[in-house]
Coordinates of C-alpha atoms in Angstrom, one line a residue:
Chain A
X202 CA -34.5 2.6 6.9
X203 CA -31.3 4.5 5.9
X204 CA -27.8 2.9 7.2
X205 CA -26.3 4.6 10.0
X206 CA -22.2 4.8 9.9
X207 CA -20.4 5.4 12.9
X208 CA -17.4 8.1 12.2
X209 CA -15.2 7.1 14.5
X210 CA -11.8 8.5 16.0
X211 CA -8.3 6.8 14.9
X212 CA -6.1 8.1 17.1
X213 CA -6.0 9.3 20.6
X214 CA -6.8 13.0 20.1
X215 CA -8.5 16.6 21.3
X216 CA -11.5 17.8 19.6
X217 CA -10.5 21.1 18.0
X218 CA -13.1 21.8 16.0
X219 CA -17.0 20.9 15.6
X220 CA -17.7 21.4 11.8
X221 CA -21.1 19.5 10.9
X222 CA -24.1 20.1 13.1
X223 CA -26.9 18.1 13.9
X224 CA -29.0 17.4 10.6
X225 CA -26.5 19.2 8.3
X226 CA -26.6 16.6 5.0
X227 CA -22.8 16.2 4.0
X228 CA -21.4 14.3 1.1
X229 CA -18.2 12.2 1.1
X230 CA -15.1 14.2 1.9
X231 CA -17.2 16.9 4.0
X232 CA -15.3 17.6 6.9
X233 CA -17.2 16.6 10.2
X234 CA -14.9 17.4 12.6
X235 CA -11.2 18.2 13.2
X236 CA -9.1 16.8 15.8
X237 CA -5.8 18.1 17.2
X238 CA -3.2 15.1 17.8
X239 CA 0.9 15.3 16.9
X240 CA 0.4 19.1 17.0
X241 CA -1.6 19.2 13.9
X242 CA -5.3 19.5 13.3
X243 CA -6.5 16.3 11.6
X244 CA -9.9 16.9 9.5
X245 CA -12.4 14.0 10.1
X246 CA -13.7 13.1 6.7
X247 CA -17.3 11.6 6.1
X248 CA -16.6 8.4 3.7
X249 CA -19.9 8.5 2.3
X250 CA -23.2 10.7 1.9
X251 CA -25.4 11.2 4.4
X252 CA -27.3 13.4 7.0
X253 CA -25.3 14.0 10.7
X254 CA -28.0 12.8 13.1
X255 CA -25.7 12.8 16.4
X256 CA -22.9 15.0 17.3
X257 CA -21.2 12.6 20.2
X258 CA -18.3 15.0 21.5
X259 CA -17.4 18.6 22.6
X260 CA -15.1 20.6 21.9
X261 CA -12.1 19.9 24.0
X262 CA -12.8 16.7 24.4
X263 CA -10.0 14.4 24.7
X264 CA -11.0 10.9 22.4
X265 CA -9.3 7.4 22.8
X266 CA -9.0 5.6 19.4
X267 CA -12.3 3.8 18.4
X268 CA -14.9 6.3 20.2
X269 CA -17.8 7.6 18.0
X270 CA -17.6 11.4 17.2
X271 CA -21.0 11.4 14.8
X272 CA -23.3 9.6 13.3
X273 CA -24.2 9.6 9.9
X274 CA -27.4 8.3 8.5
Chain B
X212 CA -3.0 -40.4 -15.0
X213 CA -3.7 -40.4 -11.4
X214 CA -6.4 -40.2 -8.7
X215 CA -8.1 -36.7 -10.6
X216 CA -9.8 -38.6 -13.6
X217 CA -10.4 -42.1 -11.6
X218 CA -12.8 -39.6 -9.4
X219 CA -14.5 -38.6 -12.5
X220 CA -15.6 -34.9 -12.2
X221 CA -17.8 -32.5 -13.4
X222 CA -18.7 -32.0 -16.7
X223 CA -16.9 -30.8 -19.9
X224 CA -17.6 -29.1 -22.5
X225 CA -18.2 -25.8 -20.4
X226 CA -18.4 -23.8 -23.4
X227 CA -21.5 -21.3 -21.8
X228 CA -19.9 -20.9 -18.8
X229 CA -18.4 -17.2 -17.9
X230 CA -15.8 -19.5 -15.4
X231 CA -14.4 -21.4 -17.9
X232 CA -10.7 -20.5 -17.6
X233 CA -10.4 -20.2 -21.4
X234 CA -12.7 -17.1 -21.7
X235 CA -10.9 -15.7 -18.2
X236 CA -7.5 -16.0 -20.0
X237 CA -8.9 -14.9 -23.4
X238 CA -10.3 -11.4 -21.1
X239 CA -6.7 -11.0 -19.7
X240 CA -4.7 -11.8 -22.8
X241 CA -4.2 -9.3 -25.8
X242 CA -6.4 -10.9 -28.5
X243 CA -5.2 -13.6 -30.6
X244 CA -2.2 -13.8 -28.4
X245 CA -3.4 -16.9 -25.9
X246 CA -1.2 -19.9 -26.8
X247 CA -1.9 -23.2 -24.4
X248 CA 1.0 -24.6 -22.6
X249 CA -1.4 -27.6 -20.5
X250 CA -3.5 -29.4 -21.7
X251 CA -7.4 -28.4 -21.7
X252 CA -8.6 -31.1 -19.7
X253 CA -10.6 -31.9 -16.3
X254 CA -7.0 -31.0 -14.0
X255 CA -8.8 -28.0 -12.7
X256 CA -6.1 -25.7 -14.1
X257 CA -5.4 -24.2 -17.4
X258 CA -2.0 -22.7 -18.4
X259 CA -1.3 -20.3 -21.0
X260 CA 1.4 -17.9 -22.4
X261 CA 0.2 -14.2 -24.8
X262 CA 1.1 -11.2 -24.4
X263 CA -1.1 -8.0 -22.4
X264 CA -0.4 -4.6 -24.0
X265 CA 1.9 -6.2 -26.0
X266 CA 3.9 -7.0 -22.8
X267 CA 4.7 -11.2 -22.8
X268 CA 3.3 -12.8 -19.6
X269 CA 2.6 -16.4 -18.7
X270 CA -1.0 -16.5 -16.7
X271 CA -2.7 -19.6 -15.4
X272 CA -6.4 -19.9 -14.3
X273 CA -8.3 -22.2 -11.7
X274 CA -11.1 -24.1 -13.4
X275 CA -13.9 -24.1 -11.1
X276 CA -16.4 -25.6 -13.9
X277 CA -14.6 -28.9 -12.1
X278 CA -14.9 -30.0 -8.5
X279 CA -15.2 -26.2 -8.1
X280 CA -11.6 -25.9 -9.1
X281 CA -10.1 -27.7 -6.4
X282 CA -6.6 -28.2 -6.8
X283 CA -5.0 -31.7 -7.4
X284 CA -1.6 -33.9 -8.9
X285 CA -2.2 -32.7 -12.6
X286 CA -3.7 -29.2 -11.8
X287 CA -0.9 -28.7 -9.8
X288 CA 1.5 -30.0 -12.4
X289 CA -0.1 -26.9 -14.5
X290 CA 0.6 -24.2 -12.5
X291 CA 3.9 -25.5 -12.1
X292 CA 4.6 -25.6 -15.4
X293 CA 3.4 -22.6 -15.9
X294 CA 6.0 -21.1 -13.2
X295 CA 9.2 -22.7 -15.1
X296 CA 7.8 -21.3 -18.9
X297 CA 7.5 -17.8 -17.3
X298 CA 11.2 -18.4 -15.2
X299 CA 12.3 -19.3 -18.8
X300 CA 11.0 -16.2 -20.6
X301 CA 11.7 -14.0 -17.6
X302 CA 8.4 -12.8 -18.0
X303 CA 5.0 -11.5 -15.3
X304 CA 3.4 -14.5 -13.9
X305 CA -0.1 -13.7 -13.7
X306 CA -2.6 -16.2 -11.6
X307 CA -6.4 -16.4 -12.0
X308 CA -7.6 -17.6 -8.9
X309 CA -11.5 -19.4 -8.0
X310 CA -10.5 -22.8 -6.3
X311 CA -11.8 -24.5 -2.8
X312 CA -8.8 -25.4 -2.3
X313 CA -7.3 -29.1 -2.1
X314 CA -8.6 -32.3 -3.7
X315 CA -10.2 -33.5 -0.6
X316 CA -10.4 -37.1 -2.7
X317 CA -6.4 -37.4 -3.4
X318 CA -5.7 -37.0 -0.2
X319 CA -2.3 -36.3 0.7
X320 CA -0.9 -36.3 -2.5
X321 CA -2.7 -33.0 -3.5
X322 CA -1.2 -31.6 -0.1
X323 CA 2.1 -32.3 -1.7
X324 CA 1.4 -31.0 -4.9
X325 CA 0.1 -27.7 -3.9
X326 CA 3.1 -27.7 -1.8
X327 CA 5.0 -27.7 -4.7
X328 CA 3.5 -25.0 -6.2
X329 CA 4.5 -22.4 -3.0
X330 CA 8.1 -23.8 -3.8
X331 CA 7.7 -22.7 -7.3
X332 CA 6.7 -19.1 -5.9
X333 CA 9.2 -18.9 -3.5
X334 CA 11.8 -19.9 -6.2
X335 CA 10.1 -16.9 -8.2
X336 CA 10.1 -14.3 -6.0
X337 CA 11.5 -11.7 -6.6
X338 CA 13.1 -12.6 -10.1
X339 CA 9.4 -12.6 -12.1
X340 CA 6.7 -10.3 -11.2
X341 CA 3.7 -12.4 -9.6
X342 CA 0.3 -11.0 -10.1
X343 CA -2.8 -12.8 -8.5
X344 CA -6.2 -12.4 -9.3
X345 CA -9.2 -14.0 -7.0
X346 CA -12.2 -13.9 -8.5
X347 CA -14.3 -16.5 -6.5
X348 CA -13.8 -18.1 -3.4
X349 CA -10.0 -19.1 -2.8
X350 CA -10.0 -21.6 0.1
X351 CA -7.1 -23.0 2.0
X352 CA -4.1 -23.9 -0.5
X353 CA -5.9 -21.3 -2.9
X354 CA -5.3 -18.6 -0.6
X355 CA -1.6 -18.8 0.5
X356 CA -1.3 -19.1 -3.3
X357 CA -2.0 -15.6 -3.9
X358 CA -0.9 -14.4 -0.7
X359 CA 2.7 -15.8 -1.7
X360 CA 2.7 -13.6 -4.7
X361 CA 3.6 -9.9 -4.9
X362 CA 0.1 -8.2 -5.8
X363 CA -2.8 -9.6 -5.0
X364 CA -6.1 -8.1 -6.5
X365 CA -9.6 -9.0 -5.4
X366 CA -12.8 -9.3 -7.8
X367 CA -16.3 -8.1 -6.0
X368 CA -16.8 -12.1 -5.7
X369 CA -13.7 -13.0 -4.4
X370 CA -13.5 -14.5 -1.1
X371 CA -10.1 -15.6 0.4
X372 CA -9.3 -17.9 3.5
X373 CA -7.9 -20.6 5.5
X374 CA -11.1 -22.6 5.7
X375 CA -15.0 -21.5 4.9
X376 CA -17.8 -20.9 7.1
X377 CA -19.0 -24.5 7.5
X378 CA -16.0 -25.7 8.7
X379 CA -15.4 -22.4 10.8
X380 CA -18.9 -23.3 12.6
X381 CA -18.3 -26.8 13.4
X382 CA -14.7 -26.1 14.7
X383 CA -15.2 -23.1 17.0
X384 CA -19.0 -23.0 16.7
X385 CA -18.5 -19.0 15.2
X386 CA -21.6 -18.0 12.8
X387 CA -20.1 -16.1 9.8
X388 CA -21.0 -15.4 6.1
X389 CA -18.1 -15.7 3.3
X390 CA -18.3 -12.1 2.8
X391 CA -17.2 -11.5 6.2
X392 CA -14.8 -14.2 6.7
X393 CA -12.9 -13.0 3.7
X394 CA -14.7 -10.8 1.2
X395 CA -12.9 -7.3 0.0
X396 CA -13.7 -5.4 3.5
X397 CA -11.5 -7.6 5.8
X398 CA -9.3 -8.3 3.2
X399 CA -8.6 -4.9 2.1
X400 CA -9.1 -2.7 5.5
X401 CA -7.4 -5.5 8.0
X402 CA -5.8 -8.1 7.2
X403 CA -3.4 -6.2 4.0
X404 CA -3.7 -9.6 2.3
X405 CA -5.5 -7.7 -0.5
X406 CA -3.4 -4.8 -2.3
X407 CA -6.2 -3.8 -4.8
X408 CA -10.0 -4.0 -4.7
X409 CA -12.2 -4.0 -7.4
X410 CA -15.8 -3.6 -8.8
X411 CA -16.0 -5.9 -11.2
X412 CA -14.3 -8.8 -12.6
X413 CA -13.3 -6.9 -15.8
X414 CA -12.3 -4.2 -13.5
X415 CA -9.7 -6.7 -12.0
X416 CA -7.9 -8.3 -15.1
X417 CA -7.7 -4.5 -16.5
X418 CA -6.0 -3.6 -12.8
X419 CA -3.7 -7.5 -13.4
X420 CA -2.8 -6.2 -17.2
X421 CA -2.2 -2.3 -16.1
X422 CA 0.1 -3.9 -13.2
X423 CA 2.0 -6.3 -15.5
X424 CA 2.7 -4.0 -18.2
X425 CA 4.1 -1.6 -15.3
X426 CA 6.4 -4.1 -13.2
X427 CA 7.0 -6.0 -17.5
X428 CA 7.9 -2.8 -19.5
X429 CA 9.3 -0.3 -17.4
X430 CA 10.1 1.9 -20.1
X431 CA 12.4 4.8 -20.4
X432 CA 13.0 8.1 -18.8
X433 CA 12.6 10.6 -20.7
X434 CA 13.4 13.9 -19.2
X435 CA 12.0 15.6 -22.0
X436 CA 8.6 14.7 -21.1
X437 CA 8.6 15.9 -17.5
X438 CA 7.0 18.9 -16.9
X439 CA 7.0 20.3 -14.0
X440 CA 4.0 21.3 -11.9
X441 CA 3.4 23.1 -8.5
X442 CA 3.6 20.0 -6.1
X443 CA 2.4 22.3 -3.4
X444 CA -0.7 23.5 -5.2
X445 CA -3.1 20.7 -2.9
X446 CA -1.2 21.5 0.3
X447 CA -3.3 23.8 3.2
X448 CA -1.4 26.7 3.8
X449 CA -1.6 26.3 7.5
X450 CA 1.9 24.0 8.5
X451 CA -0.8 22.5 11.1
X452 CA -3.3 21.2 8.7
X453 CA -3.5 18.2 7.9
X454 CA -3.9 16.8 4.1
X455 CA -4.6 14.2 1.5
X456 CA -1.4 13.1 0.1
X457 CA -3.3 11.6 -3.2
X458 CA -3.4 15.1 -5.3
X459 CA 0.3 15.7 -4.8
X460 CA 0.6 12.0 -5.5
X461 CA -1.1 12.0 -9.0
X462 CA 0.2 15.1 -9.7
X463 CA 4.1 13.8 -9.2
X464 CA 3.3 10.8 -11.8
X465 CA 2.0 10.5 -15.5
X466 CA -0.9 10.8 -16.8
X467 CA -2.4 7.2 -17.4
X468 CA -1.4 3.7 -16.0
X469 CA -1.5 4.6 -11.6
X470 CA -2.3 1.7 -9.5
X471 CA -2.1 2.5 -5.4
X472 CA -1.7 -0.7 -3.9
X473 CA -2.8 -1.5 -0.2
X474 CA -5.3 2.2 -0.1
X475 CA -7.4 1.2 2.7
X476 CA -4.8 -1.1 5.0
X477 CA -2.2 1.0 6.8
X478 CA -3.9 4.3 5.0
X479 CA -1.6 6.9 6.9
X480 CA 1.2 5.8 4.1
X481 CA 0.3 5.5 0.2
X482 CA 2.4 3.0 -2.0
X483 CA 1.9 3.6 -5.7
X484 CA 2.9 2.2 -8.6
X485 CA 2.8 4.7 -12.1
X486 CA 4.9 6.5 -14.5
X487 CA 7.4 9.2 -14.2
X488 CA 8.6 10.6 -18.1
X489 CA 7.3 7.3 -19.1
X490 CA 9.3 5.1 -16.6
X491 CA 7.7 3.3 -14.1
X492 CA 8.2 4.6 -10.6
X493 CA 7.1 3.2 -7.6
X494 CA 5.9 6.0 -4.8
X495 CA 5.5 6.2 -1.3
X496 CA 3.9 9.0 0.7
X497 CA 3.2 9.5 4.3
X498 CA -0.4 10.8 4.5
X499 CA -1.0 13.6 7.0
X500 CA -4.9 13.1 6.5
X501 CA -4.8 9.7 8.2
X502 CA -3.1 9.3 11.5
X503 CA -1.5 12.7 11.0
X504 CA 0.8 10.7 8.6
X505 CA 2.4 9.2 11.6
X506 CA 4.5 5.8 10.8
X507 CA 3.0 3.5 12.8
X508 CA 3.8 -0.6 12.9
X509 CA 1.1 -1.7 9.7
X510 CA 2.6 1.3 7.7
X511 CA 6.0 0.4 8.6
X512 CA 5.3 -2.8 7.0
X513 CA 2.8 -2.3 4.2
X514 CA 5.9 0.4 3.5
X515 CA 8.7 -2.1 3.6
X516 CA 6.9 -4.8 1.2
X517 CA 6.4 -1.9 -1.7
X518 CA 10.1 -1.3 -1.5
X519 CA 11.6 -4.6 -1.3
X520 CA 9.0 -5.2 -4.2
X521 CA 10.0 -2.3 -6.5
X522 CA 14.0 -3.1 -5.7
X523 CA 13.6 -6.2 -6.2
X524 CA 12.5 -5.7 -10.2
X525 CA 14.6 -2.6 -10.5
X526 CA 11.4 -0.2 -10.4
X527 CA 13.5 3.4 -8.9
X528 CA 11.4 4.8 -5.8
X529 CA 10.3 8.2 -4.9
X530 CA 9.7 9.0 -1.1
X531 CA 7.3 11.9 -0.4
X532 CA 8.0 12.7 3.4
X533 CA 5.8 15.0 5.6
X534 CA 5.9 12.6 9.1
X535 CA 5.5 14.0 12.7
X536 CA 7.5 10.9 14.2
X537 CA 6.1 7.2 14.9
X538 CA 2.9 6.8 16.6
X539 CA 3.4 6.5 20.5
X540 CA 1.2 4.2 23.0
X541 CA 0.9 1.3 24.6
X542 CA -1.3 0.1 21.7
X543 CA 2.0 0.5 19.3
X544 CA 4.5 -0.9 21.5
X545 CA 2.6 -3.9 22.5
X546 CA 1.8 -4.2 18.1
X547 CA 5.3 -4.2 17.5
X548 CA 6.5 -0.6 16.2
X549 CA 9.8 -1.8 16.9
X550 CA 10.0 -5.0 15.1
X551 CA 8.1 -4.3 12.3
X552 CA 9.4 -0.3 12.3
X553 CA 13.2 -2.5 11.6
X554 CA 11.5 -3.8 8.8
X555 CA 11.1 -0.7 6.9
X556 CA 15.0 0.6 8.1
X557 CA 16.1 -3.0 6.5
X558 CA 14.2 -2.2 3.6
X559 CA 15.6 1.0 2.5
X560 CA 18.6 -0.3 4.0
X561 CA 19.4 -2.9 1.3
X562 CA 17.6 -1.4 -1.4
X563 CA 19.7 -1.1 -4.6
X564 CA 17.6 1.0 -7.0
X565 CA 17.7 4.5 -7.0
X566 CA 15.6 6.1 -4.4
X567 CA 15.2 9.5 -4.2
X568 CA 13.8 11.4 -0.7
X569 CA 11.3 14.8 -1.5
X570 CA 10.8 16.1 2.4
X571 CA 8.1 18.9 1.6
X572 CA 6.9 20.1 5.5
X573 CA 8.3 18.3 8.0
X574 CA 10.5 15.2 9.0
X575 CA 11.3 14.1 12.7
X576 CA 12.9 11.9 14.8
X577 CA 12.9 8.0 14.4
X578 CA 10.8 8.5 11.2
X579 CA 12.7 11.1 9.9
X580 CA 15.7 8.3 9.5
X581 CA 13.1 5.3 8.5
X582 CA 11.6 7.3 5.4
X583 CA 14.8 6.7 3.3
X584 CA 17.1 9.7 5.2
X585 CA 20.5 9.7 3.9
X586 CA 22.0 8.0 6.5
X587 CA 20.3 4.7 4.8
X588 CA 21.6 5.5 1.5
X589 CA 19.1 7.7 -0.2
X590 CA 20.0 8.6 -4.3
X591 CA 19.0 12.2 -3.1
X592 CA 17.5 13.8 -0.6
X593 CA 15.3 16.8 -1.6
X594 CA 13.9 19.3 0.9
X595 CA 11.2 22.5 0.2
X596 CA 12.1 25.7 1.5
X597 CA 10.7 26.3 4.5
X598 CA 10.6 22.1 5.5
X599 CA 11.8 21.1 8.9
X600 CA 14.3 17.9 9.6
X601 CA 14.6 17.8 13.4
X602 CA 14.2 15.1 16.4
X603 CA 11.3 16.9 17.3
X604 CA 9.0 20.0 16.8
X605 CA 10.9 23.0 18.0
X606 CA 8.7 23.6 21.3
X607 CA 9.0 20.3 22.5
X608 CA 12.7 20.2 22.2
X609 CA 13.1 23.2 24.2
X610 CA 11.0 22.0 26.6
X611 CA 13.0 19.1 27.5
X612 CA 16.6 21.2 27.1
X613 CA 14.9 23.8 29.2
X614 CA 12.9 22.7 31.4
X615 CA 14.0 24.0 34.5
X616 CA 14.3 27.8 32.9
X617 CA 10.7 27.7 32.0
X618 CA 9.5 26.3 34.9
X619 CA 11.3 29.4 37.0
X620 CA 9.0 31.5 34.7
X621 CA 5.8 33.2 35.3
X622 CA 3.3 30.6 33.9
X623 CA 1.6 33.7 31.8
X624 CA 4.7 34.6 29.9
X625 CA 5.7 30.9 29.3
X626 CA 4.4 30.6 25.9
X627 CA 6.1 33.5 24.8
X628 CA 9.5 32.1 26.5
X629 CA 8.5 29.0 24.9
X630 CA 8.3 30.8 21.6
X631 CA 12.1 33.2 21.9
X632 CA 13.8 29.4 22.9
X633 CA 12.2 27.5 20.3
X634 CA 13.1 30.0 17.5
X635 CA 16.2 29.8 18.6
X636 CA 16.5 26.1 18.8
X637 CA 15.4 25.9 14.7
X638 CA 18.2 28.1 14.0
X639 CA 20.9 25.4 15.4
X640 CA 18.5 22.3 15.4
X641 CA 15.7 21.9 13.2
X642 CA 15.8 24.6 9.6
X643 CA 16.4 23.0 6.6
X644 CA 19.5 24.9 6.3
X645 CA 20.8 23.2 8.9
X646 CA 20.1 20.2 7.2
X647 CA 22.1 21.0 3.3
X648 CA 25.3 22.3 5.7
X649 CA 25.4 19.0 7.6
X650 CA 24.7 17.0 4.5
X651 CA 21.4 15.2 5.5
X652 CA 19.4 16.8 2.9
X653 CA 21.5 17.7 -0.7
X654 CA 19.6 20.7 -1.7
X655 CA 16.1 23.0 -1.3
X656 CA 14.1 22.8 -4.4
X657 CA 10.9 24.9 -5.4
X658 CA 7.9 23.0 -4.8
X659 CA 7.1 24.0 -8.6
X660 CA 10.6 22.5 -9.4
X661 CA 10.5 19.3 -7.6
X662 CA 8.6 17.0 -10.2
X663 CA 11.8 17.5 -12.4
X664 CA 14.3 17.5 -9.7
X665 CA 13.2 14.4 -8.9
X666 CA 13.4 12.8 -12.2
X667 CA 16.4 14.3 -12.8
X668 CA 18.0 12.4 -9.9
X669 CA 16.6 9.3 -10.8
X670 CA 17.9 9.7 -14.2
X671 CA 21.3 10.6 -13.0
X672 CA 21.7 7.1 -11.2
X673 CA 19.6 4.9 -13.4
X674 CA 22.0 1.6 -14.8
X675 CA 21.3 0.4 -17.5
X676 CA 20.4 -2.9 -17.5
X677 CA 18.4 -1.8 -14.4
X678 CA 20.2 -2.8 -10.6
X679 CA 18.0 -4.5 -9.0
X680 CA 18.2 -5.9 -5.4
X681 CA 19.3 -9.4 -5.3
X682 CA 16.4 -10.6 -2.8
X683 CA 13.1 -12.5 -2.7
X684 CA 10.1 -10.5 -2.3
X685 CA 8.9 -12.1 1.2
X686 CA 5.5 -11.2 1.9
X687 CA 6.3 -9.3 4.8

């Protein structure tokens, strides 16, 4: 079985901006999601190929440092 | 001789053997170059002097074809040795590392003699570059070894730490591989022991020669050979967007020899060591893409080494600012953004080699002074049109200066009062113009005309021989 990776939040932030849906394949560098935090919108990058196979906020969503947005497998 | 040979190790000759430390220092020396200065025996170090690109060094390397190259009187007395040809020469120092550690059978006395070697180092710092190169497991005395050296750089087998996995599991009872405990993940992503991973072993003693031909031969500007390029052509053209520094990064230095040290620890700020007009530069970026390029207490530090580092060998330094302020939160304080944010003020602070400050968006508050402002001495300070140098984004300011006007506002027009006040507050405050008439930046340069601005300015103040800060290289 493939790997999963966690993409995970660094910084306390607000979801901006869903990019990558559910089952989307990306490749390392795709933007996943982008999060607003210091007043500027922070792209997510995936570090590494792979297929989204959960989507773990909303939009709006305020994350803490450490939370899962996605999961890439 | 002394308690090594009376234990009577391993097994010479070791011809076969891809450890033996004469191939390893035959692979990092130019060929034909490698001259002995120990003997070839069972110490469990081998010491030699050559030359890499034509660059003299001194390099030693742990025998681990004996008592798995742990470290005793006579191997000690090698390294040692080694230390006072290269202090001689004024040469790179360059250690091969794969070594459990101690002789567990000399007791006490190899405790002393190891002990001597971090003495040697410490005596070094800063006057010799000090290169380290693990390529197996480096255990106990084998790891503060490299970790008392400037650069440390990590072969896919290299393993580095206080003590291994059996005695980790009889001591605490915690269950944990050697890849864990100390392989290139912890190493390079948390603990910042590591400044450079690698792939292969080959891979590393390239990355050891690259380094000591940068920090041995630092060359000569030549302004001739700097052309300039659009610095700006990776930037978003949203002001909000976030980035990768790394394109503006490689585009600022030569073609050729670039080594980033510390890329995954502390990635919201890059240090880089390469070439500008065939001088070697040492560069530090904040990174917008990772933490919003926020200082924060581990890039604060991993910040504060690369310059005392590069001023301590007389390598000129070129800051690349676009930083929204230090990261707040509890997580911060209780980490130490104070402490170790003084670190990186000291830094730039004492440093002694020219340093020159490119501000291409924004630069605020604390950070704005920590990323080498003029206030702590910077060569030059460089701005783009357009960049901001302020305590704080515009809106925010007027929020706290005028607070009680906008609360007596309609809520619904309180953006666009928000909006009138904060333009108004960039005029006096925060515009880079601002910043040339008060004399905190020295003048607004083309993004297209920075690359030679930059080397210009460094030209302009370069001594020759080089200055260079009269200071050990501490790993902070």
């Amino acid at each position: 079985m493939a790997q999963e990776t966690q993409i995970v939040a660094e910084m306390v932030a607000n979801v901006w901006k869903i990019v990558a849906e559910e089952g989307q394949a990306l490749t390392a560098g795709d933007t996943v999601v982008i999060l607003e935090s210091m007043k500027m919108e922070i792209p997510v990058l995936a570090e590494q190929d792979g297929t989204v196979t959960d989507v773990r906020v909303h939009e709006g969503d305020v994350v803490q440092e450490g939370d899962v947005l996605a999961v890439l497998s | 001789m002394t308690a090594a040979t009376t234990a009577k190790p391993a097994k010479l000759p070791r011809e076969e053997d891809p450890r033996n430390p004469h191939h390893r220092l035959a692979a990092l020396l130019d060929e034909g170059s490698l001259e002995l200065i120990t003997e070839d025996d069972l110490s469990g170090m081998l010491s030699a002097i050559g030359t890499v690109g034509g660059t003299k060094v001194v390099a030693f390397c742990s025998d681990p074809t004996v008592m798995g190259g742990a470290m005793g009187h006579d191997g000690c007395k090698a390294v040692v040795a080694a230390y006072e040809r290269a202090m001689l020469e004024q040469v790179p120092i360059i250690g091969l590392w794969h070594s459990g550690g101690a002789r567990l059978a000399e007791g006490v006395l190899s405790l002393h003699a190891v002990g001597e070697i971090f003495h040697a180092m410490t005596k070094a710092s800063g006057r010799i570059p000090q290169i380290s190169v693990v390529l197996g497991p480096a255990a106990g005395g084998a790891a503060y070894g490299p970790a008392l050296t400037d650069i440390v750089i990590l072969g896919p087998e290299g393993r580095i730490f206080v003590t291994g996995p059996d005695v980790v599991r009889s001591v605490t009872g915690e269950d944990v591989d050697m890849l864990r405990l100390g392989g290139p993940e912890p190493h390079g992503r948390r603990s910042g022991v590591v400044h450079v991973l690698t792939e292969s072993e080959a891979e590393a003693i390239g990355r050891a020669r690259t380094l000591a031909q940068l920090l041995g031969n630092q060359g000569t500007l030549v302004l001739d050979q700097v052309e300039d390029i659009d610095l700006a052509r990776s930037l978003p053209e949203s002001v909000r967007r976030a980035y990768d520094v790394h394109p503006l990064v490689d585009d600022l230095l030569d073609d050729g020899d670039v080594v980033e040290l510390h890329a995954r620890w502390a990635p919201n700020i890059t240090t880089t060591l390469g070439r500008l007009g065939g001088r070697t530069v040492g560069v530090i970026a904040n990174n917008p893409l990772r933490l919003g390029g926020c200082l924060d207490s581990l890039s604060a530090e991993k910040a504060s080494r690369f310059v005392r580092m590069c001023d301590a060998f007389g390598v000129p330094l070129v800051v690349v600012v676009d930083v929204p302020g230090y990261l707040p939160g509890v997580g911060q304080e209780w980490d130490g953004v104070v402490r170790r944010g003084a670190k990186l003020l000291h830094a730039f602070g004492e440093a002694t080699v020219p340093r020159v400050t490119l501000v291409t968006r924004k630069s605020y508050g604390g950070a704005y002074i920590a990323m080498n402002s003029r206030s702590l001495g910077a060569t030059r300070v460089l701005a783009w049109p357009g960049a901001v140098v302020a305590v704080m984004g515009a809106v925010a300011a007027v929020r706290i200066l005028h607070r009680r006007r906008i609360a007596e506002v309609e809520p619904d027009i309180r953006p666009q009062v928000e909006a009138e006040l904060a333009a108004e507050h960039e005029k006096i405050a925060g515009g880079v113009e601002k910043a040339v008439e008060i004399g905190v930046v020295d003048e607004i340069v083309e993004p297209a005309h920075s690359r030679r601005r930059i080397a210009e300015s460094i030209a302009a103040e370069l001594a020759y021989p080089p200055v260079r800060g009269q200071h050990g290289n501490i790993p902070l």
